Coordinates of C-alpha atoms in Angstrom, one line a residue:
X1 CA -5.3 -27.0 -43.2
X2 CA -8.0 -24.7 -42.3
X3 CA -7.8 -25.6 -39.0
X4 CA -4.6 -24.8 -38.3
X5 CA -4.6 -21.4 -40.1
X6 CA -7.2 -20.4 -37.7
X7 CA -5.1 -22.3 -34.6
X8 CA -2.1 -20.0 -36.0
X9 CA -4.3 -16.7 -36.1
X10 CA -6.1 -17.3 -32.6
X11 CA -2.0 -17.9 -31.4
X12 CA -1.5 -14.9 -32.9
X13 CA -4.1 -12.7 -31.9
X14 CA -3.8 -14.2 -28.0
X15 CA 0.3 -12.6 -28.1
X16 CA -0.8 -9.5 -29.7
X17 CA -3.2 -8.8 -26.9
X18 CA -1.2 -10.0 -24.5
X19 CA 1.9 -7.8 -25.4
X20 CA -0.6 -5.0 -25.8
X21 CA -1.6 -5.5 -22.2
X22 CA 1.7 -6.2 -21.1
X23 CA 3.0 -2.6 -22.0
X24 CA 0.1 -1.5 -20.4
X25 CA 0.9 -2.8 -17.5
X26 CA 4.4 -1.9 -17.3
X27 CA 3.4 1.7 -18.5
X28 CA 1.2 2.0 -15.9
X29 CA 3.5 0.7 -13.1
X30 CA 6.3 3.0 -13.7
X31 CA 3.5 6.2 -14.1
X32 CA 2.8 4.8 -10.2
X33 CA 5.6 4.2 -8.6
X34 CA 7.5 7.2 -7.3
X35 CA 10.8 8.1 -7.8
X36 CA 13.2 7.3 -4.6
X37 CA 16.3 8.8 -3.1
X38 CA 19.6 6.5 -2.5
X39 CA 19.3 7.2 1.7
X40 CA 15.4 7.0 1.6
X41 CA 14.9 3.5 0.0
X42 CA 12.7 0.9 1.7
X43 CA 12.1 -3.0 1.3
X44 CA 10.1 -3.1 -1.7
X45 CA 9.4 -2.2 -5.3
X46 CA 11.7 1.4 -5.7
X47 CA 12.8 3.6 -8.5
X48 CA 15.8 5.2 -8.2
X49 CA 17.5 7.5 -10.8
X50 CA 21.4 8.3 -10.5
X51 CA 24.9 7.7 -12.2
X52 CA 26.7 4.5 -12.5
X53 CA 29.7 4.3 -10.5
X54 CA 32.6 1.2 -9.4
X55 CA 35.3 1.2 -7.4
X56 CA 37.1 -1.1 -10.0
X57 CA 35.3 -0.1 -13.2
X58 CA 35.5 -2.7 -15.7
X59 CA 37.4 -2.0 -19.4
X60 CA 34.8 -2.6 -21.8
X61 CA 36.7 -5.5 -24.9
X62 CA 36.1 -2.9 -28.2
X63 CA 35.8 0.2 -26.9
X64 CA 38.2 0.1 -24.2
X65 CA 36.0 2.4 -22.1
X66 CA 35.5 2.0 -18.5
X67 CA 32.1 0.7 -17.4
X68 CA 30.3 -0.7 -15.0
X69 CA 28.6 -3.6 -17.8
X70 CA 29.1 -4.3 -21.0
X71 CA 28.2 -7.1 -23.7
X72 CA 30.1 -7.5 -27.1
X73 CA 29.1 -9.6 -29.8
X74 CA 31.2 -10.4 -33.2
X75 CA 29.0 -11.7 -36.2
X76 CA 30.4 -12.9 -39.4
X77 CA 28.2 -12.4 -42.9
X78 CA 27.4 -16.0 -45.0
X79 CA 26.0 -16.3 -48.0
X80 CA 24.9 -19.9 -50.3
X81 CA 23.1 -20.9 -53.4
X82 CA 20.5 -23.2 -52.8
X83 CA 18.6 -25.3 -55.6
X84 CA 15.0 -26.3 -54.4
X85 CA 12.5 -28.3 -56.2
X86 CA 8.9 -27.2 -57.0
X87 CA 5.9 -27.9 -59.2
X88 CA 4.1 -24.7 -61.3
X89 CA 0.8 -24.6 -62.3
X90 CA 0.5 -27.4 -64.5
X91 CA 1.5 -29.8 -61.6
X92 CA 5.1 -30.6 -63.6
X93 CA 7.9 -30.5 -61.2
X94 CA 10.8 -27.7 -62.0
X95 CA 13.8 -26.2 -60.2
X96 CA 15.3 -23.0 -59.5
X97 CA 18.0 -21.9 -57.2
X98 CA 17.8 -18.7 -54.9
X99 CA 20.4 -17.1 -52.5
X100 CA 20.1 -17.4 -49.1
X101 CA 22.4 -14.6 -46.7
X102 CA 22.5 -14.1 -42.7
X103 CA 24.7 -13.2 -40.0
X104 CA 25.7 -15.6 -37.3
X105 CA 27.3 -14.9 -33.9
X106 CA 31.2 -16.0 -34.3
X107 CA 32.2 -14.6 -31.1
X108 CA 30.6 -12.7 -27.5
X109 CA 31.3 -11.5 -24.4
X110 CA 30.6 -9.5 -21.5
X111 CA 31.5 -8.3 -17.8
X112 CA 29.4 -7.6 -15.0
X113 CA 29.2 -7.2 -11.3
X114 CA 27.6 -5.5 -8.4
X115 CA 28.0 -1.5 -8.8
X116 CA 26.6 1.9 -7.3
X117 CA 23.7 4.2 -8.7
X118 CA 24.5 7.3 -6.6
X119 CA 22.6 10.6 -6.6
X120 CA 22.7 13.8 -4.4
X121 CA 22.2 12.4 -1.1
X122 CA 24.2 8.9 -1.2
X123 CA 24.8 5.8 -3.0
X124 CA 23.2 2.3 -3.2
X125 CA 24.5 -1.0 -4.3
X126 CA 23.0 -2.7 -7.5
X127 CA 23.2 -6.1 -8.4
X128 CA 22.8 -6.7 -11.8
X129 CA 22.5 -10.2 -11.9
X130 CA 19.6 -11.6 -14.5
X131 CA 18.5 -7.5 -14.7
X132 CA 16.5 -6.5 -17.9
X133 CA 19.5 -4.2 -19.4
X134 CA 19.0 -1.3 -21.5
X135 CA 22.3 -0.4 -22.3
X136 CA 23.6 2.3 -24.6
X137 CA 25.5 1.2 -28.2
X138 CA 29.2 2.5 -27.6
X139 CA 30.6 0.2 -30.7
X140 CA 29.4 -0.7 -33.9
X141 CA 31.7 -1.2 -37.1
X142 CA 31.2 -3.8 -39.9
X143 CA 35.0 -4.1 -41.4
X144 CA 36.6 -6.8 -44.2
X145 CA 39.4 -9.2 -43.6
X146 CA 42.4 -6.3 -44.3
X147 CA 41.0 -4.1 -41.4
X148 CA 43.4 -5.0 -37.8
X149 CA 40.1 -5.4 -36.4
X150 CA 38.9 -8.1 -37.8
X151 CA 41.2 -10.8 -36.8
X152 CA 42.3 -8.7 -33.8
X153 CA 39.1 -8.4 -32.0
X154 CA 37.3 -11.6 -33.9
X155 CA 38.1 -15.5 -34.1
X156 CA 41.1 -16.5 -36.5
X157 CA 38.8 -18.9 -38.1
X158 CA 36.2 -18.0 -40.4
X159 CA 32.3 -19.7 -40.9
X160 CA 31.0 -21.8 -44.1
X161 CA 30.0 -19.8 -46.8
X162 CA 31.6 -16.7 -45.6
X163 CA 31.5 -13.4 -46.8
X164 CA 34.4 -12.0 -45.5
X165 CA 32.7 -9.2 -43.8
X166 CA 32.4 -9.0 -40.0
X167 CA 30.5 -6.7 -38.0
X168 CA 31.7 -6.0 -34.3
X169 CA 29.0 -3.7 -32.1
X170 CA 28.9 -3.4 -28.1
X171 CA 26.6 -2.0 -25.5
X172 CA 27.6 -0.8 -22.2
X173 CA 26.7 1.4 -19.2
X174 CA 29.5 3.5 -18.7
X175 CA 31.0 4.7 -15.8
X176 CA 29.4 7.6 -13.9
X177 CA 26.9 8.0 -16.6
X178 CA 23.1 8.7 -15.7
X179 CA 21.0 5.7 -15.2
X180 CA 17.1 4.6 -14.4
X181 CA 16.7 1.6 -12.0
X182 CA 13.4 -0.1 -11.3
X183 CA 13.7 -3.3 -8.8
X184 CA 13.5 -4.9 -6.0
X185 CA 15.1 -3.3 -2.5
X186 CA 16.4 -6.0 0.3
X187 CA 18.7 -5.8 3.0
X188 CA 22.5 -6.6 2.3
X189 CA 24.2 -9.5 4.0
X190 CA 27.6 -8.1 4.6
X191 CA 26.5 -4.8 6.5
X192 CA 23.4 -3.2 7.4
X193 CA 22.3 -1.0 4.1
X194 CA 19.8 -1.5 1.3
X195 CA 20.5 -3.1 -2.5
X196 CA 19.2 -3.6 -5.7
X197 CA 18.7 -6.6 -6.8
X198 CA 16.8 -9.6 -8.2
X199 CA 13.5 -10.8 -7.1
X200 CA 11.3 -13.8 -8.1
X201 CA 8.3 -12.0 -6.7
X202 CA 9.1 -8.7 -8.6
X203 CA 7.0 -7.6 -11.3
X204 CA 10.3 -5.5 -13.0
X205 CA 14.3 -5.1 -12.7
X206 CA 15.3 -3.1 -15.0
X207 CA 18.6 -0.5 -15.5
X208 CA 18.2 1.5 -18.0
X209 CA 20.4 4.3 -19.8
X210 CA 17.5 5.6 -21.0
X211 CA 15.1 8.2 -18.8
X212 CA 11.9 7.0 -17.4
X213 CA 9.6 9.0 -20.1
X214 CA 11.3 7.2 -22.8
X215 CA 10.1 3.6 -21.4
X216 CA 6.7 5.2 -20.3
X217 CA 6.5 6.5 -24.1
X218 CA 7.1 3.2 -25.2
X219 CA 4.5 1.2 -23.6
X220 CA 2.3 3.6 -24.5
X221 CA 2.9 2.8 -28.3
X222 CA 3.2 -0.8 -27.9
X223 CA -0.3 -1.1 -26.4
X224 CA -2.2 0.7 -29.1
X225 CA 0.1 -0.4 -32.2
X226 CA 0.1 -4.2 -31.1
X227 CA -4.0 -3.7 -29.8
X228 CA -5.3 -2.0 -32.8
X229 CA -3.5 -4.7 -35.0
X230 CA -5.1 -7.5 -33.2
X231 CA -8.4 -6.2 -33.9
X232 CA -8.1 -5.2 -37.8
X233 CA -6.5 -9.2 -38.0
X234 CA -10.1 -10.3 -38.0
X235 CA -11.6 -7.7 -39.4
X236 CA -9.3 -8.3 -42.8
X237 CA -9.9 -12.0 -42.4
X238 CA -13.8 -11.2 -42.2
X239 CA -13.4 -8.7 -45.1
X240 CA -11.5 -11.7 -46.9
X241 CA -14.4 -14.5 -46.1
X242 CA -17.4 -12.5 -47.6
X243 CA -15.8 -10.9 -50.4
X244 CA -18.1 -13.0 -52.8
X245 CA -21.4 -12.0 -50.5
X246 CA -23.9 -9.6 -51.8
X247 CA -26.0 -9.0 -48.7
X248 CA -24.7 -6.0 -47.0
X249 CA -25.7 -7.6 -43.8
X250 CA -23.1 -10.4 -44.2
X251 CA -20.1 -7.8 -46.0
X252 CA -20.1 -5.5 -43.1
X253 CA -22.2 -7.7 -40.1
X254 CA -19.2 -10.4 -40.3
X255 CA -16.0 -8.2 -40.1
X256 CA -17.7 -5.7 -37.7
X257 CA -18.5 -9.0 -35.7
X258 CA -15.0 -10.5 -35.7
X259 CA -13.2 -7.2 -34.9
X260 CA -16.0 -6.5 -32.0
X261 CA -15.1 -9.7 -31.1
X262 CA -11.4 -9.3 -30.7
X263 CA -12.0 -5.5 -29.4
X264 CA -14.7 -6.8 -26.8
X265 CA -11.7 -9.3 -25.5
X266 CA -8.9 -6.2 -25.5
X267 CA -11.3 -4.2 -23.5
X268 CA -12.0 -6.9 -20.7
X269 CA -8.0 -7.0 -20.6
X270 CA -8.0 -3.1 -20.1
X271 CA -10.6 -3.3 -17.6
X272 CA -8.7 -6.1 -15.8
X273 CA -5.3 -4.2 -16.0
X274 CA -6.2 -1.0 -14.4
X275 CA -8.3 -2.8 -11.9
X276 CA -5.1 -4.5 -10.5
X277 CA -2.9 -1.3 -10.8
X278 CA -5.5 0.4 -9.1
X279 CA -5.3 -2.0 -6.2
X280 CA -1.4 -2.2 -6.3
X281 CA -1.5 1.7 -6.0
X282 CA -4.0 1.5 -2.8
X283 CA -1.9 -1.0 -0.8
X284 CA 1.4 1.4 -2.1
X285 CA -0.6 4.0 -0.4
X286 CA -0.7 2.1 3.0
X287 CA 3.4 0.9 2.8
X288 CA 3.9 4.7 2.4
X289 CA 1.9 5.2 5.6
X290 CA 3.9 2.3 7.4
X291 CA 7.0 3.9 6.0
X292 CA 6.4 7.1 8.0
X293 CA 5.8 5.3 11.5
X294 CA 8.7 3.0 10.9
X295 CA 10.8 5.9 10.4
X296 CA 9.6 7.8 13.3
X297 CA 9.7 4.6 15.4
X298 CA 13.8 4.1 14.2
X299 CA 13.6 8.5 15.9
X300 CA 12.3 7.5 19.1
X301 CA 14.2 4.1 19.3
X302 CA 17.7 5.6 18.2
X303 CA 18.2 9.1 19.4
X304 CA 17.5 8.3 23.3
X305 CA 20.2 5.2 22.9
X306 CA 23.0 7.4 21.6
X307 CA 21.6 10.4 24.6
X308 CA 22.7 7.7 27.2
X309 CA 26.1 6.9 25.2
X310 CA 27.0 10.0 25.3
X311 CA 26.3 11.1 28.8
X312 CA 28.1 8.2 29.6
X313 CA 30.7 9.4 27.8
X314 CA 30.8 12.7 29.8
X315 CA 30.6 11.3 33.3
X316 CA 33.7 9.2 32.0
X317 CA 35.9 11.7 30.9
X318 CA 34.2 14.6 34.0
X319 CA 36.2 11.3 36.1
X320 CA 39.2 11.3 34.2
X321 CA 39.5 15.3 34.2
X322 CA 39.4 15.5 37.6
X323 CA 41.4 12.2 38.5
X324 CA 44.5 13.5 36.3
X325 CA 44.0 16.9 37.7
X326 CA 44.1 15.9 41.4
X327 CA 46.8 14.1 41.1
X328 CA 48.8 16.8 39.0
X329 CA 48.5 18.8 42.1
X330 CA 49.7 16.2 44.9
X331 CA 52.8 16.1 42.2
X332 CA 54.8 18.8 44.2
X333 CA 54.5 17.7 47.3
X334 CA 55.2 14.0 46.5
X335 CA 59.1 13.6 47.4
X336 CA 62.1 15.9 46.8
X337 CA 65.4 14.8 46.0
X338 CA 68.6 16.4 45.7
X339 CA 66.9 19.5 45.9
X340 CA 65.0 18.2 42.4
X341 CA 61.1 17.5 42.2
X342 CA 61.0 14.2 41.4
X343 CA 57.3 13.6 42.7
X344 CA 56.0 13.0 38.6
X345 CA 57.3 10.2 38.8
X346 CA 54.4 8.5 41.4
X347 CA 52.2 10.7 39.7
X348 CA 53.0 9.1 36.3
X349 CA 52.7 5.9 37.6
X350 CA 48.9 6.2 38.1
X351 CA 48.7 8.5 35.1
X352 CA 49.8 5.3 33.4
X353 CA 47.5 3.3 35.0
X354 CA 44.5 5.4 34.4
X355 CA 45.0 5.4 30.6
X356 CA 45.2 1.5 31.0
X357 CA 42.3 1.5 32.8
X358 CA 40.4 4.0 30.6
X359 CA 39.6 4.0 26.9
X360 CA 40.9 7.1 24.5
X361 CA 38.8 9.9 25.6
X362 CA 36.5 10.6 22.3
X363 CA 33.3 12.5 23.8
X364 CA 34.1 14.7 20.6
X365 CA 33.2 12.0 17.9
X366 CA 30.3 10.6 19.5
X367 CA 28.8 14.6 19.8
X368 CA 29.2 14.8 15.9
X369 CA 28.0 10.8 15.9
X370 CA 24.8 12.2 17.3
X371 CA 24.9 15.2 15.1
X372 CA 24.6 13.3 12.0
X373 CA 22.3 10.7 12.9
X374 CA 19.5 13.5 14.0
X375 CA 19.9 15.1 10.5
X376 CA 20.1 11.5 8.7
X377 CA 16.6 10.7 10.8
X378 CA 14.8 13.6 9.9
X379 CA 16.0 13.3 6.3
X380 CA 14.9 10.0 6.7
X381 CA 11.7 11.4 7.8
X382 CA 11.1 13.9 5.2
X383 CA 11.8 11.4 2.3
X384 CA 9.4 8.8 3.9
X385 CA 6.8 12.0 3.7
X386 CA 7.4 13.2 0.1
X387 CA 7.1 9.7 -1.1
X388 CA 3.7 9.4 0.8
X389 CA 2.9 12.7 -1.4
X390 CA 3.9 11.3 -4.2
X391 CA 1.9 8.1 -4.0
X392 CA -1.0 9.8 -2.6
X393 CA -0.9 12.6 -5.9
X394 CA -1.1 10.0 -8.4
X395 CA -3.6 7.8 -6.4
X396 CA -5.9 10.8 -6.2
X397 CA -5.5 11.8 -10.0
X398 CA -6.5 8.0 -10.9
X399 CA -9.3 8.4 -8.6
X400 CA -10.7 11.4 -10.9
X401 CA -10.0 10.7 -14.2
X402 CA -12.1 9.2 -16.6
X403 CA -12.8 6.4 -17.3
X404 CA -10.5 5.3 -14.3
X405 CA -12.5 6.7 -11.8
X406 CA -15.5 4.2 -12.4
X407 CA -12.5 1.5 -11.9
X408 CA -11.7 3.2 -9.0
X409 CA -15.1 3.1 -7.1
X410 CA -15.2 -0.7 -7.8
X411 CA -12.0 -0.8 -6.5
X412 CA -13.2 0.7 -3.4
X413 CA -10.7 3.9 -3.6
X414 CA -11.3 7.2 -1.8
X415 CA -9.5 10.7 -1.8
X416 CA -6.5 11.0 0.7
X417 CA -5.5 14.1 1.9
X418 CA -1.4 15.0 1.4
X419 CA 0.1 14.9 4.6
X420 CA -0.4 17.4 6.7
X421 CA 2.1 17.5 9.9
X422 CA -0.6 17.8 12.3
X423 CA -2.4 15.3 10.8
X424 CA 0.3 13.0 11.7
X425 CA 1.7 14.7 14.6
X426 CA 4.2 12.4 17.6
X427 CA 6.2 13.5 20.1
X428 CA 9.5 14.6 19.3
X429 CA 12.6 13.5 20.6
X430 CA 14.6 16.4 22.6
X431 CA 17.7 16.4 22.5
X432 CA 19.0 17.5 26.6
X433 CA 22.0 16.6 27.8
X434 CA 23.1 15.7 31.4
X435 CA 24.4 19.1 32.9

């Protein structure tokens, strides 16, 4: 028996810690990953913050309120007598009966499927498939047998032992409502544009309705609650094995011992943590580099392409102009009939077949083509910047603080500058068009 109360305690003490350091973690991740914008997303770990919208929203079952998920659940009250055997004191064997009570899930449902977070600058696809949901309570009403909701919204058929009393709640994200997303970025597969969705390699995918200080708060307060409780376990058990001792050395030298014990293992786990956060954050500091030359790259590659459209365009339709012009003028002189210019008519003939020959003349779409993507790439550009400030900030406050920054040298981290543009200066692309 002994042996498995201290099996259960080291269990015990081993998920404490590791839900201490788990929070820790997760706090730590969300402090260092920047916040992203829906048209400045790359492959990778993002975190995006927006509103939920659909173009077929979904009607949630209780509420009726449209959403973009939700999950229902109906649970029915029981309550039995049961009559258990025991033996007192004296080792004689007597009875007694106590009342057991629970809930148990009668009925549950849900609705789900791929939706939009959208912010000031765009929208983004998110798949919500096997997502960590945080969703917000939109329904929750425990009612009797007589209330229309009971049998309306719940089974017809009650449980053993029932109650009578059933308690309906939901959870949803409704539509256009504000929204936290941390996951995984990848390339659709029906057209070219970044999603949201799940990822075996991921460390997170979450969507949350509640704001990123909230969950940052949180693991905060998990990791010292759940750490501090691991290490007074031993120190009460210590308390508990020496409460007959009369050496001092043994009443406090045993549960200062155990606790040290636990708090020497916590601190290793710490130590470990930040170390790999640390080195996560310096190879998020060379993707944000990558993510500046890849955008500038997409400038040079791009812009010159849609140049040579476009003057292709005008050479077309310069050809055309003057074609239909020219022939407009031999159109007098054709024939005459009657005393009747009839002479279109040859003209209209090749008229006829130049447009055949010819596509629509749209010079004016591809000029305001052009005009968007240059503003979309620098955009592109600019968001590819800030989020190489942002990364850099926080990489360079970890850096300082104590006691991070003795990590920090072991981890071989130095100060980065915030970009600078003539730090990272490259040729421009001018846009000159073909007189």
């Amino acid at each position: 028996m002994p042996i498995l109360i201290a099996v259960a305690v080291v269990v015990l003490l081993a998920l404490l810690l590791g839900g201490s350091l788990s929070a820790l973690k997760r706090r730590r991740l969300l402090e260092d990953l920047p916040t992203s914008k829906t048209v400045g997303v790359f492959i990778g770990l993002v975190e995006l913050r927006g509103t939920a919208e659909s173009e077929n929203p979904h009607r949630s079952y209780l509420a009726e309120q449209r959403c973009v998920w939700y999950s229902w659940t109906v649970q029915e009250q029981w309550s039995r007598t049961v009559t258990e055997t025991y033996h007192d004191k004296d080792g004689k064997p007597q009875t007694r009966t106590r009342t057991e009570t629970g809930w148990t899930t009668v009925a549950s449902g849900g609705d789900t499927a791929p939706f939009y977070l959208q912010d000031e600058l765009g929208i983004i696809r998110i798949d919500p498939t096997r997502a960590e949901i945080h969703a917000t309570n939109i329904f929750d009403e425990t009612v009797m047998p007589w209330n229309p909701l009971y049998f309306a919204k719940g089974p017809l058929l009650g449980i053993p032992h029932s109650t009578g009393r059933r308690c309906f709640s939901e959870q949803a994200i409704a539509l256009h409502q504000p929204i936290y997303v941390v996951g995984q970025s990848r390339e659709r597969t029906d057209c070219v544009a970044a999603e949201i969705a799940h990822h075996v390699d991921a460390p997170m995918f979450m969507i949350s309705t509640s704001t990123e200080e909230s969950h940052r708060s949180c693991g905060l307060w998990k990791f010292w609650s759940l750490g501090i409780f691991a290490v007074f376990i031993p120190i009460g058990i210590g308390i508990a094995l020496v409460n007959n001792e009369t050496d001092p050395l043994l009443t406090v030298g045993v549960p200062a011992a155990m606790g040290g014990g636990v708090f020497a293992v916590w601190g290793i786990g710490w130590f470990w943590t930040v170390y790999n956060s640390l080195i996560g954050l310096k190879n998020r500091v060379k993707l944000a580099t990558a993510n500046i030359d890849v955008e500038l790259k997409r400038r040079v590659d791009l812009i010159p392409q849609l140049l040579r459209v476009i003057e292709g365009m005008q050479q077309h339709e310069r050809h055309v102009h003057e074609t239909v012009a020219l022939l407009r003028g031999q159109a007098p002189i054709d024939s005459v009939d009657d005393g009747e210019i009839h002479g279109t008519k040859g003209c209209t003939k090749r008229l006829v077949a130049l447009a055949e020959k010819y596509p629509e003349l749209k010079s004016n779409d591809v000029f305001l083509k052009l005009h968007k993507n240059l503003a979309e790439t620098e955009q592109r550009i600019a968001l590819a910047r800030n989020y190489y400030n942002d990364v850099i900030e926080t990489h360079n406050n970890r850096r300082e603080r104590f006691p991070e920054n003795v990590i920090a040298m072991l981890a071989g981290m130095k100060s980065i500058p915030l970009f600078q543009a003539e730090d990272f200066e490259r040729n421009n692309v001018q846009a000159r068009l073909a007189e």
